[in-house]
Every structure is written in structure tokens, then in C-alpha cells.
Tab-separated table of N, CA and C and ligand atoms in Angstrom:
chain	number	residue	atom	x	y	z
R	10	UNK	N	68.357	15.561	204.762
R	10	UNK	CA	67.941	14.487	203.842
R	10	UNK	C	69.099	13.501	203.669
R	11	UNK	N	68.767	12.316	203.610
R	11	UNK	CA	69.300	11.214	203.597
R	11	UNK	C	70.415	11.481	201.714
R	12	UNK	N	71.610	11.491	201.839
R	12	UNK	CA	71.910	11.313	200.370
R	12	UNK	C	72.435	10.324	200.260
R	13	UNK	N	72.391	9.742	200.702
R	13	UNK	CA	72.332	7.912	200.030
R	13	UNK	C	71.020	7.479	199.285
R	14	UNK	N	69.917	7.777	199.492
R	14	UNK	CA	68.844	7.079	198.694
R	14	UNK	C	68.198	8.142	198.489
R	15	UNK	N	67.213	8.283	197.586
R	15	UNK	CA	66.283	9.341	197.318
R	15	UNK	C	64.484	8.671	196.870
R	16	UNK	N	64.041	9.070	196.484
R	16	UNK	CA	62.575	8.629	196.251
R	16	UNK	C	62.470	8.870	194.738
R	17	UNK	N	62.565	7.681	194.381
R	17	UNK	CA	62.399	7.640	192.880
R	17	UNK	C	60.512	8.431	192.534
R	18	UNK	N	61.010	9.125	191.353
R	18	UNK	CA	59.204	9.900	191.192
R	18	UNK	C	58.986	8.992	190.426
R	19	UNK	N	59.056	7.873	189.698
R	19	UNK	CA	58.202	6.732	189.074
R	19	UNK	C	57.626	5.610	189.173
R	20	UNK	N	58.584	5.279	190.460
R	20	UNK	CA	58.059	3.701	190.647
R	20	UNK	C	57.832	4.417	192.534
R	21	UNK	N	58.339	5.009	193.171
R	21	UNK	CA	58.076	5.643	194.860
R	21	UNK	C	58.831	4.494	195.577
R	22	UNK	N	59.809	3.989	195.243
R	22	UNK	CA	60.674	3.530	195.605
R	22	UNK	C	61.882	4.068	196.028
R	23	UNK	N	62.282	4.021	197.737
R	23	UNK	CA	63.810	4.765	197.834
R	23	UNK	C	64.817	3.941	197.677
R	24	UNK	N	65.618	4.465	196.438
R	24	UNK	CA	67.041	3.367	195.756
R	24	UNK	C	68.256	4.417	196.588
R	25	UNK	N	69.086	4.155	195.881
R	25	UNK	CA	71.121	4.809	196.502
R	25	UNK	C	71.264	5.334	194.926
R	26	UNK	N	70.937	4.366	193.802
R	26	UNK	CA	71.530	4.236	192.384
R	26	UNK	C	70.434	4.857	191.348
R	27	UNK	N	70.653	5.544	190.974
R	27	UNK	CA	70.067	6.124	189.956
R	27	UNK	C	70.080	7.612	189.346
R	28	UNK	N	69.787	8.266	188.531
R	28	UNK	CA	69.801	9.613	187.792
R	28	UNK	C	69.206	10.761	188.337
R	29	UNK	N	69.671	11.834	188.610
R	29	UNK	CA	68.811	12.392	188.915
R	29	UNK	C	68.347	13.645	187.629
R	30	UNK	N	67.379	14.110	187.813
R	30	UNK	CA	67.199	14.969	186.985
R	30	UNK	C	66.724	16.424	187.341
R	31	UNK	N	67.063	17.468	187.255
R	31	UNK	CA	67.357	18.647	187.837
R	31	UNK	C	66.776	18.300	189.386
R	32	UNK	N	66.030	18.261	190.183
R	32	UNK	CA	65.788	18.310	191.834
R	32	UNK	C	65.179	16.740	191.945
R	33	UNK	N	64.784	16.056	190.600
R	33	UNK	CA	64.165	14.857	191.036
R	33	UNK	C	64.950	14.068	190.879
R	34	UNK	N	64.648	12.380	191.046
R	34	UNK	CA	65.169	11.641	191.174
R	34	UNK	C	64.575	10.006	190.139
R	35	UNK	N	65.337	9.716	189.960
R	35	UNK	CA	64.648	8.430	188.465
R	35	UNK	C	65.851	7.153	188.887
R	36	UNK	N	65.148	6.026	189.838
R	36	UNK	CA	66.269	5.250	189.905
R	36	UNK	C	66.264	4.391	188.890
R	37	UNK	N	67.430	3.458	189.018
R	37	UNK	CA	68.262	2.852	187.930
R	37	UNK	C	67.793	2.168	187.343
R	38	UNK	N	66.340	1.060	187.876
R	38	UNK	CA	65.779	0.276	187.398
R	38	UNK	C	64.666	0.692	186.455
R	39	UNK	N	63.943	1.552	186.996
R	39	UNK	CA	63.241	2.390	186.013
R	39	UNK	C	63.847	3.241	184.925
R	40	UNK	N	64.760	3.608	185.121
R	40	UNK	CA	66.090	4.679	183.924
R	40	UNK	C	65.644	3.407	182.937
R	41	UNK	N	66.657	2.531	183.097
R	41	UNK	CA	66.718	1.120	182.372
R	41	UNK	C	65.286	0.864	181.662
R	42	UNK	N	64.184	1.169	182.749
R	42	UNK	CA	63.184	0.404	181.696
R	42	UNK	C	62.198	1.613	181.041
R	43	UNK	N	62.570	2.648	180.936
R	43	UNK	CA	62.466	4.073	180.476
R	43	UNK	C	63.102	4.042	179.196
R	44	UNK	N	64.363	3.833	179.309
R	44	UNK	CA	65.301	3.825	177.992
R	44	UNK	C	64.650	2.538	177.068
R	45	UNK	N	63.520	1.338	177.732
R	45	UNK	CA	63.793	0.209	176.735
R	45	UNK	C	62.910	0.426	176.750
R	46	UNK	N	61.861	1.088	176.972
R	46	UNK	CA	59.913	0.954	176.874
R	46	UNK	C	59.936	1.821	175.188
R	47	UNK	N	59.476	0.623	174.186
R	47	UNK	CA	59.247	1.199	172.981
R	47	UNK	C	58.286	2.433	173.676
R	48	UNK	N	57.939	3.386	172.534
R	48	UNK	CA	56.994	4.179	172.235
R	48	UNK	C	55.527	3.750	172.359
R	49	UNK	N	55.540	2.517	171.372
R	49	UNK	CA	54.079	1.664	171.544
R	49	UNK	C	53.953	0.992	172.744
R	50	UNK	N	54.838	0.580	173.679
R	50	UNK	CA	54.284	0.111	174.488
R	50	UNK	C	53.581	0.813	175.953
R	51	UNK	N	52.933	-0.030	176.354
R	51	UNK	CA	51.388	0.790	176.924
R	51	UNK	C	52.003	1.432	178.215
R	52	UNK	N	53.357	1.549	178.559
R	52	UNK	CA	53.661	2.153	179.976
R	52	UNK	C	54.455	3.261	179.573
R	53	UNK	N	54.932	3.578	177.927
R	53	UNK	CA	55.257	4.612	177.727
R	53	UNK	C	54.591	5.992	178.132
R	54	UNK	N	53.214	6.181	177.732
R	54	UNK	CA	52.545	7.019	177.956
R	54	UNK	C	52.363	7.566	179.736
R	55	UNK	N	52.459	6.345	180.620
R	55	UNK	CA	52.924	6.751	182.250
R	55	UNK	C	54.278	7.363	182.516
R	56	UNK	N	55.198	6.901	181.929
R	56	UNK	CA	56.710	7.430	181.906
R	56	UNK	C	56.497	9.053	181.672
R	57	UNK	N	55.612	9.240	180.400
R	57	UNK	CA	55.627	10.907	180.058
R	57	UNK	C	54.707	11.560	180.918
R	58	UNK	N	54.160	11.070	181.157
R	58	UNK	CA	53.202	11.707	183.111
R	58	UNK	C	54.162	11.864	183.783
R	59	UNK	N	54.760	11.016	184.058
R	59	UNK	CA	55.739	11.236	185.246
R	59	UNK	C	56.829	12.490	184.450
R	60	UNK	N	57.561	12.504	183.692
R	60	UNK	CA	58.289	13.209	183.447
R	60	UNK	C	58.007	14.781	182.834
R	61	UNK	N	56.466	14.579	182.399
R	61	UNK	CA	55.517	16.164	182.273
R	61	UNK	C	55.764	16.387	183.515
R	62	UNK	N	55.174	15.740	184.859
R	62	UNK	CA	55.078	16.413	186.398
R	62	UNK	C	56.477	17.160	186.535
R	63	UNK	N	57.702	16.832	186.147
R	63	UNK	CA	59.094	17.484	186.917
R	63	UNK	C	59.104	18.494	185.522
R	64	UNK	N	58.560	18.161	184.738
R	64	UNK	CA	58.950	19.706	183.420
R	64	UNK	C	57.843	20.904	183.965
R	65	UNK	N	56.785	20.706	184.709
R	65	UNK	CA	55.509	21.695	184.693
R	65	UNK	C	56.244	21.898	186.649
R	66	UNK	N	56.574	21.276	186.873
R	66	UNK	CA	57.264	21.878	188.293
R	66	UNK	C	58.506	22.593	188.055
R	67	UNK	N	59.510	22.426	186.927
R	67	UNK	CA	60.309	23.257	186.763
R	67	UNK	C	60.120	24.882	185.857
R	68	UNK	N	58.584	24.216	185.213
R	68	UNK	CA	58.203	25.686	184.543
R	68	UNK	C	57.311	26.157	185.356
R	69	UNK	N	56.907	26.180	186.792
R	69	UNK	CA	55.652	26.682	187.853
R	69	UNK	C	56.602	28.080	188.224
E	83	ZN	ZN1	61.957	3.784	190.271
């Protein structure tokens, strides 16, 4: 596997820059708009899909 870029699990974009989180990967631009997406706003609720999928794959 390439470790320069990885496949972001939110947007399926392969970046170089970004977080990873235990085996997955969350690049920088999405981190960023993860950290600024109020609660109310309507893409919060996709963010916690995406981030249920790597908690229910780390509890499988
Ligand atoms: Zn992304």
C-alpha cells in the first residue's frame, strides 16, 4: 500500500494529509469541516454514519 496517500472514508478521496483514526483514514479537508459542521447542520448527521461505520468495524 501506497503510504503517501490513503482513501479518505468520508469524502473517497485519496489525500497524503490527514488523520488517521485507528486503521482508517479522515483527510484534512474533511477533519476541518468535521470539526466546523455545527451539530444542527444537515451534514452532521452523515459525518456520524461515517464514523459509526469505523466504531461497528472496530467492535465486529
Ligand atoms: Zn475526505
Amino acid at each position: 500500500m501506497d503510504r503517501s496517500s490513503r482513501r479518505c472514508i468520508v469524502c473517497g478521496e485519496e489525500r497524503a494529509v490527514g488523520i488517521a483514526i485507528w486503521d482508517q483514514f479522515i483527510c484534512h479537508p474533511c477533519e476541518q469541516e468535521m470539526v466546523n459542521t455545527d451539530v444542527l447542520d444537515e451534514k452532521y448527521p452523515f459525518f456520524i454514519k461515517q464514523m459509526r461505520q469505523i466504531w461497528l468495524k472496530q467492535n465486529a
